[in-house]
Amino acid sequence: MKMAQTDAHDIRIDRDASNLSLAYILVAFLAFGVAASFGLLQGLDRGGMIQMPSWLTYYQILTAHGVLMGLVFTTFFIVGFLFAGIARTTGGSLPVSARNLGWLGWWLMFVGTTMDVAAILTNNATVLYTFYAPMKATPWFYIGATALIVGSWIAGYGMFAAYGHWRKNHRGQHSPLFTFMAVSTMLLWQIATLGVAAEVLLQLIPWSFGWIDTVNVVLSRTLFWFFGHPLVYFWLLPAYIAWYVIMPKVIGSKIFSDALARLVFILFILLSTPVGFHHQLLEPGISDGWKFVHVVLTMLVVVPSMMTAFSMFATFETYGRSQGATGLFGWFKKLPWGDARFFSMFMAMLWFVPAGIGGIINASNQLNIVVHNTIWVTGHFHITVGTAVAVTFFGVSYWLLPHLTGRKLTRGVNSLGILQTVLWSAGMLFMAGSMHALGLMGAPRRTAGTTYNNDPTALAWMPWQKLAAIGGGILFAAAVLMVGIVIYQTFFAPKGEEEFPIGEVDEAAGPTPGILERWPVWLTVATALVVAAYGYPIYDLIVNAPPGVPGMRTW
Ligand code: HAS
């Protein structure tokens, strides 16, 4: 096995900061384990292999799966990872204010999650993870979601406090790249969540308590997607942090360009939010002109991902050539394929290539008509957030958990990590691959298993549905293995010291312009873009509101 070099001057995170990160990451994997079991049941149900009992319906577990995977696993993991990285790159600890805010955020998020899970399992919130009105859940579901989001805001304030503390003591210096990226991610999150906060506080909570009778559905969906698209970059950016900052160190290379990496994150802050209408291209009530504006901006938000692809190839090639590689692709063979930390992240990147192409297909107005509301979209998000992002998070966990608990990543666990990545990829190939094919055949998303009274079109989907269910089974095995690795790495791995890899910038890279860290400039541009893209459409949806809709319980 070829393990990459380790950092002799590795900084260890102190116990207080470690405990905070660990608390977040363990809740993340608890949610992941439960959600994975529901995912298996869904696949089997759609494949016609089981039928859900009346006391636990398909749509109930679909809601639990979406909320626990998409909102709880991701948010808890991200906050835990970012706190750990900030502590690691700002000297090994967190200021007291940051830690206190971190714990307050954890408690709020935990209480919010518990409320949501209770609401779903008692069948009072079977509204799926997008909780589209006019499906109406118990108010406690929306209040739980609010607590989850407010908790993550407070955790973000903790990160801003740690960043402010570092800058006060290092005037005139660029902040460490990891910390800069963590702050960018949480700033993006603060902007994004304004949409869902407005939807939940001003529309859904008063409506579900019965204080108002009806809801403006198109406005609620618009506010949801104001949040829903930057949400996907809130998931993606922590994976990009690992690719930019951790990957180079793991393979023994250097960060290609500090300035490019920072520019990428700034572009995401600017362009992530004013694009939400690409989720509503087929919805009435929004003019084609405004949809066009959002589609153009969507194509622009692809640019920072292309820059990331370029930067990753540069990092790999530089490393390979430093090891004597020749020819166009000789560097490929020099990469440390036996190192699970590298292998998992590389596979995540590889998956992001078709995932990104699928995103561009979705965003193209004409092609969206073919795929919208089909299970193609479900396939798309399983290879973006469910693979490119999740597999990166798994790869981070292999070394981060032992780093936090004072243990070692052993060769045995390293091999299991590689197996886990292979299993996850194989399962996803069957499941998400079938979902893409089924979507093109017209199979809808958000539906329980049915053959629509043996309609020939629906019967033709069945072999693919079964293949998807087999993929789901393999994914479940990979999930069980992952949870096993998490438990072992946290509680049972041999005591020792595990590196928290942080890359250094290539000496050949150009200097980083100071403008990249002038937040007032970027926040002003971001606000202007959001106002330009959403100001008039939201005003129009309020002033020329369609008839309000009373709540429905469709389950
Ligand atoms: Fe998406 C729907 C468009 C990226 C997640 N998306 C969704 C939904 C989710 C989601 C959850 O325009 C469903 C929401 C729902 O429930 O309805 N998406 C895009 C576009 C991008 C994109 C343009 N999506 C993501 C990411 C996600 C995510 C990232 C999660 C993390 N998406 C859409 C649209 C819809 C949509 C429409 C609505 C569909 C509908 O009608 O409902 C872009 O950001 C993608 C850009 C990415 C790239 C790839 C760059 C590649 C890199 C890897 C380099 C690899 C290396 C290694 C170096 C251009 C960086 C390679 C090695 C080799 C040897 C090759």
XYZ file of C-alpha atoms and ligand atoms in Angstrom:
620
model
C 0.000 0.000 0.000
C 1.282 3.430 -0.881
C 0.440 5.876 1.914
C 1.242 9.482 1.167
C 3.708 11.472 3.254
C 2.719 12.911 6.627
C 3.271 16.354 8.086
C 5.970 16.332 10.742
C 4.671 19.643 12.098
C 1.064 18.565 12.236
C -0.963 20.662 14.701
C -3.319 18.721 16.941
C -6.702 20.182 17.773
C -7.196 20.626 21.528
C -9.720 18.564 23.475
C -12.436 21.251 23.708
C -12.522 21.907 19.978
C -12.278 18.166 19.238
C -15.257 17.376 21.458
C -17.354 20.022 19.731
C -16.572 18.692 16.250
C -17.065 15.118 17.359
C -20.515 15.891 18.798
C -21.627 17.233 15.417
C -20.112 14.417 13.350
C -21.551 11.629 15.489
C -25.090 13.025 15.178
C -24.472 13.277 11.421
C -23.656 9.573 11.184
C -26.542 8.588 13.468
C -28.898 10.348 11.035
C -27.052 8.772 8.100
C -27.493 5.231 9.474
C -31.231 5.627 10.085
C -31.752 7.345 6.715
C -29.836 4.590 4.894
C -32.199 1.935 6.315
C -35.190 3.896 5.043
C -33.480 4.253 1.657
C -33.189 0.458 1.359
C -36.915 0.056 2.094
C -37.809 2.673 -0.533
C -35.772 0.926 -3.217
C -37.360 -2.443 -2.423
C -40.844 -0.911 -2.445
C -40.369 0.774 -5.841
C -38.826 -2.417 -7.204
C -42.033 -4.268 -6.259
C -40.110 -6.515 -3.845
C -41.873 -5.414 -0.644
C -44.941 -3.426 0.300
C -44.779 -0.974 3.172
C -47.206 -1.646 6.058
C -50.069 0.776 6.724
C -48.407 2.016 9.938
C -45.214 3.138 8.155
C -45.943 4.357 4.664
C -43.624 4.849 1.692
C -44.070 8.624 1.751
C -43.396 8.768 5.473
C -40.017 7.038 5.119
C -39.274 9.029 1.966
C -39.737 12.207 4.023
C -37.576 10.845 6.838
C -34.899 9.713 4.366
C -34.779 13.102 2.622
C -34.763 15.165 5.811
C -32.219 12.977 7.610
C -29.844 12.569 4.658
C -30.273 15.903 2.889
C -30.656 18.248 5.828
C -29.432 16.563 9.018
C -26.470 14.355 7.952
C -25.056 17.081 5.733
C -25.533 20.075 8.044
C -24.213 18.339 11.176
C -21.221 16.920 9.284
C -20.415 20.241 7.622
C -20.524 22.243 10.849
C -18.392 19.654 12.669
C -15.836 19.476 9.853
C -15.593 23.257 9.457
C -15.111 23.837 13.191
C -12.343 21.216 13.189
C -10.611 22.779 10.169
C -10.833 26.288 11.592
C -9.321 25.087 14.878
C -6.575 23.211 12.996
C -5.601 26.138 10.780
C -5.846 28.922 13.373
C -3.530 27.382 15.959
C -5.199 24.217 17.299
C -8.018 25.643 19.408
C -11.185 27.731 19.232
C -11.824 30.900 21.259
C -14.320 30.426 24.116
C -16.969 32.538 22.341
C -16.726 30.312 19.239
C -17.024 27.134 21.314
C -20.004 28.442 23.282
C -21.811 29.447 20.110
C -20.874 26.071 18.617
C -22.488 24.199 21.500
C -25.582 26.416 21.541
C -25.953 25.746 17.800
C -25.543 22.007 18.374
C -28.300 21.912 20.989
C -30.737 23.900 18.858
C -30.014 21.738 15.829
C -30.393 18.575 17.889
C -33.724 19.662 19.408
C -34.979 20.755 15.949
C -33.988 17.407 14.434
C -35.712 15.479 17.230
C -38.910 17.486 16.732
C -38.869 16.842 12.985
C -38.211 13.130 13.329
C -41.037 12.840 15.877
C -43.415 14.736 13.573
C -42.556 12.485 10.627
C -42.656 9.180 12.509
C -46.056 10.031 14.001
C -47.219 10.635 10.398
C -47.945 14.306 10.989
C -45.425 15.665 8.491
C -45.413 13.425 5.423
C -44.503 16.366 3.194
C -41.117 15.220 1.784
C -37.889 17.119 2.295
C -39.010 20.053 0.136
C -42.211 20.418 2.264
C -44.091 21.931 -0.690
C -47.327 23.747 0.161
C -50.245 23.095 -0.059
C -49.276 19.832 1.689
C -49.575 20.913 5.303
C -47.574 19.429 8.177
C -48.020 19.943 11.900
C -46.599 23.362 12.946
C -44.048 21.502 15.097
C -42.378 20.173 11.940
C -41.802 23.719 10.660
C -40.724 24.891 14.114
C -38.250 21.982 14.267
C -36.878 22.952 10.845
C -36.540 26.547 12.075
C -34.572 25.383 15.115
C -32.295 23.329 12.853
C -31.556 26.330 10.675
C -31.242 28.895 13.479
C -28.881 26.465 15.225
C -26.713 26.324 12.111
C -26.717 30.156 11.949
C -25.486 30.323 15.538
C -22.776 27.749 14.787
C -21.835 29.975 11.822
C -21.543 32.971 14.168
C -19.151 30.832 16.220
C -17.002 30.341 13.126
C -17.115 34.070 12.352
C -16.005 34.736 15.957
C -13.016 32.400 15.556
C -12.133 34.054 12.239
C -12.463 37.574 13.717
C -10.245 36.551 16.645
C -7.549 35.270 14.272
C -7.658 38.378 12.092
C -7.366 40.673 15.114
C -4.144 38.927 16.048
C -2.773 38.702 12.496
C -3.436 42.097 10.991
C -2.476 42.507 7.337
C -2.208 38.742 6.715
C -4.393 36.500 4.576
C -6.422 34.145 6.707
C -5.568 30.445 6.388
C -7.204 29.043 3.237
C -9.338 26.468 5.095
C -10.683 29.125 7.468
C -11.389 31.520 4.598
C -13.327 28.799 2.797
C -15.257 27.832 5.942
C -16.269 31.457 6.480
C -17.310 31.742 2.805
C -19.442 28.605 3.130
C -21.208 29.918 6.217
C -21.744 33.353 4.625
C -23.335 31.653 1.615
C -25.527 29.732 4.076
C -26.643 32.914 5.863
C -27.772 34.431 2.540
C -29.410 31.231 1.282
C -31.435 30.507 4.398
C -33.124 33.940 4.325
C -35.507 32.512 1.692
C -36.609 29.476 3.674
C -36.741 31.517 6.899
C -39.186 33.934 5.227
C -41.247 31.027 3.853
C -41.473 29.173 7.159
C -41.931 32.148 9.486
C -44.237 34.322 7.381
C -46.216 31.677 5.509
C -46.064 28.078 6.740
C -46.087 28.439 10.531
C -49.024 30.928 10.662
C -50.894 28.776 8.108
C -50.292 25.479 9.861
C -51.410 26.956 13.212
C -54.601 28.118 11.446
C -53.903 31.840 11.993
C -54.267 32.348 8.247
C -56.490 30.166 6.057
C -54.611 29.953 2.781
C -51.098 30.067 1.387
C -49.628 31.663 -1.771
C -48.184 28.453 -3.200
C -45.988 29.845 -5.964
C -44.479 32.394 -3.553
C -43.729 29.664 -1.014
C -41.987 27.554 -3.657
C -40.039 30.552 -4.900
C -38.823 31.288 -1.383
C -37.981 27.605 -0.957
C -35.827 27.541 -4.109
C -34.214 30.849 -3.160
C -32.784 28.600 -0.434
C -32.871 25.245 -2.226
C -30.230 25.878 -4.843
C -27.561 27.531 -2.695
C -28.284 24.645 -0.303
C -26.622 22.363 -2.861
C -23.508 24.545 -2.808
C -23.587 24.594 0.994
C -23.228 20.802 0.642
C -20.640 21.023 -2.124
C -18.257 23.669 -0.761
C -17.029 21.642 2.232
C -16.211 18.854 -0.260
C -14.358 21.437 -2.360
C -12.465 22.495 0.787
C -11.287 18.900 1.147
C -10.334 18.746 -2.546
C -8.471 22.071 -2.528
C -6.822 22.023 0.898
C -6.593 18.411 2.058
C -6.112 16.438 -1.160
C -2.766 18.096 -2.102
C -1.294 17.239 1.293
C -2.622 13.678 1.192
C -0.898 12.984 -2.121
C 2.240 14.883 -1.140
C 1.676 17.751 -3.576
C 0.960 21.481 -3.251
C -2.136 23.665 -3.653
C -2.102 24.860 -7.261
C -3.163 28.455 -6.531
C -4.409 30.096 -3.332
C -5.874 33.026 -5.292
C -7.803 30.765 -7.671
C -9.226 28.755 -4.781
C -10.422 31.899 -2.990
C -11.878 33.332 -6.183
C -13.854 30.120 -6.694
C -15.434 30.466 -3.256
C -16.235 34.152 -3.820
C -17.921 33.262 -7.127
C -20.089 30.739 -5.291
C -21.147 33.391 -2.762
C -22.112 35.704 -5.630
C -23.817 33.246 -7.962
C -25.360 30.480 -5.841
C -28.538 32.260 -4.823
C -29.892 34.225 -7.803
C -30.543 31.037 -9.816
C -33.438 29.279 -8.026
C -35.924 29.543 -10.909
C -34.085 26.719 -12.695
C -35.981 24.459 -10.261
C -39.238 26.113 -11.335
C -38.799 26.258 -15.100
C -42.089 24.423 -15.634
C -44.062 26.310 -12.998
C -46.709 28.804 -14.066
C -46.819 32.265 -12.495
C -43.189 33.198 -13.228
C -42.456 34.885 -16.540
C -40.149 33.348 -19.153
C -37.938 36.446 -19.013
C -37.113 35.967 -15.328
C -36.580 32.244 -15.845
C -34.134 33.128 -18.628
C -32.196 35.454 -16.289
C -31.851 32.654 -13.733
C -30.783 30.135 -16.406
C -28.032 32.494 -17.609
C -26.806 32.938 -14.025
C -26.984 29.142 -13.563
C -24.621 28.668 -16.495
C -22.292 31.183 -14.812
C -22.293 29.259 -11.523
C -20.928 26.299 -13.489
C -17.721 28.303 -14.064
C -16.245 27.968 -10.533
C -16.762 24.204 -10.770
C -14.899 24.122 -14.090
C -12.119 26.149 -12.419
C -12.067 23.547 -9.650
C -11.748 20.712 -12.168
C -8.836 22.561 -13.796
C -7.164 23.145 -10.441
C -7.520 19.477 -9.431
C -6.021 18.230 -12.687
C -3.154 20.698 -12.200
C -2.525 19.407 -8.669
C -2.506 15.784 -9.843
C -0.336 16.451 -12.853
C 2.188 18.556 -10.898
C 2.504 15.755 -8.371
C 2.820 13.045 -11.023
C 5.510 14.931 -12.926
C 7.415 15.598 -9.680
C 7.486 11.799 -9.346
C 8.982 11.394 -12.808
C 5.795 10.819 -14.809
C 6.035 11.451 -18.531
C 3.543 11.642 -21.391
C 0.064 13.177 -21.322
C -1.468 10.907 -18.664
C 1.626 9.323 -17.084
C 0.881 11.206 -13.827
C -2.289 9.164 -13.392
C -0.307 6.038 -12.485
C 1.740 7.882 -9.848
C -1.242 8.781 -7.651
C -1.415 6.970 -4.257
C -4.184 4.515 -5.172
C -3.719 2.469 -1.995
C -4.516 5.401 0.318
C -8.233 5.442 1.226
C -8.056 9.154 2.055
C -7.043 9.827 -1.548
C -9.052 7.093 -3.238
C -12.373 8.180 -1.713
C -11.888 11.817 -2.697
C -10.743 10.893 -6.203
C -13.793 8.696 -6.772
C -15.995 11.521 -5.465
C -14.436 13.856 -8.051
C -14.825 11.301 -10.798
C -18.525 10.998 -10.004
C -18.865 14.755 -10.090
C -18.022 14.770 -13.795
C -21.271 13.039 -14.972
C -23.132 14.687 -12.087
C -22.131 18.148 -13.311
C -23.015 17.290 -16.904
C -26.444 16.171 -15.650
C -26.833 19.509 -13.845
C -26.135 21.422 -17.043
C -28.719 19.259 -18.834
C -31.270 20.055 -16.103
C -30.587 23.750 -16.391
C -31.102 23.853 -20.160
C -34.623 25.122 -20.653
C -35.627 22.702 -23.407
C -34.071 19.615 -21.805
C -35.616 20.429 -18.430
C -39.016 19.673 -19.991
C -37.834 16.090 -20.561
C -36.416 15.459 -17.104
C -38.375 17.672 -14.700
C -40.346 15.742 -12.070
C -38.968 12.455 -13.396
C -36.746 10.165 -11.370
C -33.792 11.400 -13.484
C -33.624 14.322 -11.018
C -33.424 11.865 -8.122
C -30.560 10.156 -9.972
C -28.876 13.558 -10.412
C -28.927 14.363 -6.735
C -27.770 10.931 -5.701
C -24.569 11.351 -7.689
C -24.029 14.999 -6.666
C -24.788 15.241 -2.970
C -25.153 11.476 -2.481
C -21.791 10.607 -4.002
C -19.485 13.531 -4.896
C -20.239 15.141 -1.536
C -21.034 12.151 0.689
C -18.034 10.055 -0.431
C -15.761 13.042 0.241
C -17.259 13.292 3.738
C -16.641 9.552 4.254
C -13.040 10.015 3.123
C -12.584 12.881 5.578
C -14.085 10.804 8.403
C -11.484 8.026 8.023
C -8.750 10.321 9.363
C -10.682 13.114 11.081
C -12.412 10.896 13.640
C -9.164 9.301 14.884
C -7.528 12.745 14.855
C -10.284 14.052 17.131
C -10.223 11.072 19.487
C -6.451 10.532 19.670
C -6.425 7.321 17.651
C -4.866 5.943 14.447
C -6.103 5.142 10.981
C -4.803 1.581 10.665
C -3.961 -0.297 7.474
C -6.988 -2.540 8.057
C -9.387 0.394 8.219
C -7.623 1.943 5.226
C -8.444 -1.197 3.206
C -12.032 -1.171 4.475
C -12.267 2.480 3.406
C -11.253 1.526 -0.117
C -13.793 -1.309 -0.100
C -16.448 1.084 1.187
C -15.763 3.508 -1.663
C -15.893 0.714 -4.249
C -19.171 -0.637 -2.827
C -20.756 2.823 -2.679
C -19.726 3.530 -6.273
C -21.011 0.169 -7.516
C -24.324 0.605 -5.683
C -24.686 4.118 -7.028
C -23.866 2.983 -10.562
C -26.799 0.569 -10.463
C -29.189 2.787 -8.525
C -28.540 6.292 -9.874
C -27.733 4.920 -13.342
C -31.137 3.198 -13.430
C -32.810 6.343 -12.131
C -31.347 8.365 -14.990
C -32.538 5.756 -17.524
C -35.986 5.520 -15.911
C -36.335 9.296 -15.951
C -35.696 9.377 -19.683
C -38.402 6.710 -20.052
C -40.801 9.039 -18.243
C -40.923 7.432 -14.796
C -41.988 10.072 -12.255
C -40.150 10.876 -9.020
C -41.733 11.057 -5.542
C -43.914 7.959 -6.143
C -44.247 4.662 -4.282
C -43.939 1.368 -6.152
C -46.802 0.872 -8.622
C -47.362 -0.523 -12.096
C -50.305 1.837 -12.689
C -52.767 -1.058 -13.173
C -50.215 -2.937 -15.276
C -49.927 -0.184 -17.854
C -47.407 -1.377 -20.503
C -45.293 1.788 -20.145
C -44.989 1.327 -16.410
C -44.301 -2.407 -16.802
C -41.360 -1.553 -19.077
C -39.837 0.385 -16.163
C -39.824 -2.620 -13.831
C -36.480 -4.219 -14.832
C -34.786 -0.864 -14.222
C -36.637 -0.422 -10.921
C -35.338 -3.828 -9.829
C -31.802 -2.891 -10.862
C -32.171 0.300 -8.827
C -33.313 -1.795 -5.848
C -30.232 -4.047 -6.202
C -28.116 -0.884 -6.254
C -29.947 0.263 -3.125
C -29.045 -3.037 -1.444
C -25.348 -2.602 -2.265
C -25.503 0.999 -1.022
C -27.058 -0.192 2.208
C -24.179 -2.646 2.703
C -21.737 0.218 2.065
C -23.626 2.398 4.561
C -23.458 -0.328 7.231
C -19.719 -0.628 6.606
C -19.346 3.152 6.893
C -21.219 3.307 10.197
C -19.042 0.415 11.423
C -15.900 2.347 10.444
C -17.183 5.466 12.236
C -17.847 3.510 15.452
C -14.474 1.768 15.286
C -12.518 4.935 14.464
C -14.200 6.868 17.281
C -14.181 4.334 20.101
C -11.968 1.336 19.366
C -9.083 2.167 17.008
C -5.619 1.950 18.599
C -4.501 5.058 20.490
C -2.065 7.293 18.652
C -1.785 10.425 16.579
C -3.409 10.848 13.189
C -2.499 13.718 10.913
C -5.012 16.436 9.965
C -3.629 17.033 6.456
C -3.461 20.677 5.378
C -1.790 21.491 2.062
C 0.688 24.253 1.411
C 0.500 26.570 -1.574
C 2.827 25.886 -4.507
C 5.789 28.280 -4.495
C 5.204 28.901 -8.206
C 1.664 30.219 -7.580
C 1.086 33.958 -7.954
C 0.315 36.221 -4.976
C -3.219 36.423 -3.554
C -4.824 39.841 -4.132
C -6.109 41.464 -0.910
C -9.457 42.277 -2.554
C -10.409 38.606 -2.266
C -10.820 39.007 1.497
C -12.774 42.300 1.469
C -16.120 40.922 2.561
C -18.121 44.196 2.370
C -17.360 44.374 -1.368
C -18.479 40.801 -2.080
C -21.490 40.896 0.196
C -22.656 44.088 -1.517
C -22.297 42.521 -4.975
C -24.048 39.333 -3.760
C -26.947 41.365 -2.317
C -27.244 43.408 -5.516
C -27.409 40.240 -7.633
C -30.040 38.671 -5.381
C -32.142 41.850 -5.438
C -31.797 42.104 -9.227
C -32.781 38.466 -9.814
C -35.493 38.114 -7.169
C -36.661 41.620 -6.197
C -39.247 42.204 -8.892
C -40.469 38.574 -9.254
C -41.130 38.311 -5.496
C -42.810 41.733 -5.433
C -44.960 40.618 -8.383
C -45.908 37.328 -6.694
C -47.064 39.266 -3.627
C -48.874 42.110 -5.385
C -50.473 39.935 -8.080
C -50.906 36.932 -5.827
C -52.863 34.011 -7.250
C -55.798 32.736 -5.151
C -54.535 31.300 -1.860
C -54.788 27.569 -1.261
C -56.012 25.865 1.934
C -53.822 23.176 3.453
C -54.092 19.552 2.299
C -53.285 16.291 4.003
C -52.506 13.982 1.084
C -51.404 11.080 3.243
Fe -28.386 20.116 -9.291
C -31.805 19.592 -9.203
C -28.739 22.108 -12.039
C -25.002 20.836 -9.226
C -28.165 18.828 -6.109
N -29.719 19.348 -7.934
C -31.088 19.208 -8.092
C -31.655 18.631 -6.920
C -30.622 18.456 -6.028
C -29.418 18.900 -6.679
C -30.729 17.943 -4.609
O -31.019 23.495 -13.532
C -33.120 18.234 -6.745
C -33.921 19.222 -5.990
C -35.338 18.710 -5.860
O -35.593 17.931 -4.928
O -36.151 19.044 -6.716
N -27.109 21.212 -10.450
C -27.457 21.939 -11.533
C -26.272 22.568 -12.112
C -25.218 22.198 -11.314
C -25.759 21.366 -10.270
C -26.212 23.448 -13.311
N -26.878 19.861 -7.954
C -25.573 20.231 -8.123
C -24.809 19.896 -6.949
C -25.703 19.330 -6.068
C -26.999 19.326 -6.716
C -23.348 20.177 -6.763
C -25.498 18.813 -4.704
C -24.373 18.822 -4.054
N -29.964 20.705 -10.412
C -29.898 21.551 -11.472
C -31.260 21.814 -11.969
C -32.131 21.106 -11.162
C -31.286 20.421 -10.198
C -31.663 22.658 -13.092
C -33.660 21.080 -11.250
C -34.143 19.928 -12.032
C -35.652 19.885 -12.026
O -36.242 20.140 -13.082
O -36.270 19.593 -10.992
C -23.772 22.648 -11.494
O -23.323 23.285 -10.320
C -22.868 21.519 -11.861
C -21.461 21.998 -12.234
C -20.457 20.893 -12.136
C -19.513 20.619 -13.036
C -18.576 19.448 -12.811
C -17.124 19.869 -12.526
C -16.304 18.666 -12.200
C -15.400 18.582 -11.193
C -14.705 17.269 -10.945
C -13.317 17.240 -11.544
C -12.805 15.825 -11.537
C -11.503 15.476 -11.466
C -11.145 14.036 -11.467
C -10.409 16.457 -11.391
C -19.346 21.390 -14.274
C -15.058 19.728 -10.311
C -11.506 13.492 -12.795
C -10.594 12.427 -13.239
C -10.682 11.823 -14.445
C -9.758 10.748 -14.799
C -11.721 12.243 -15.462
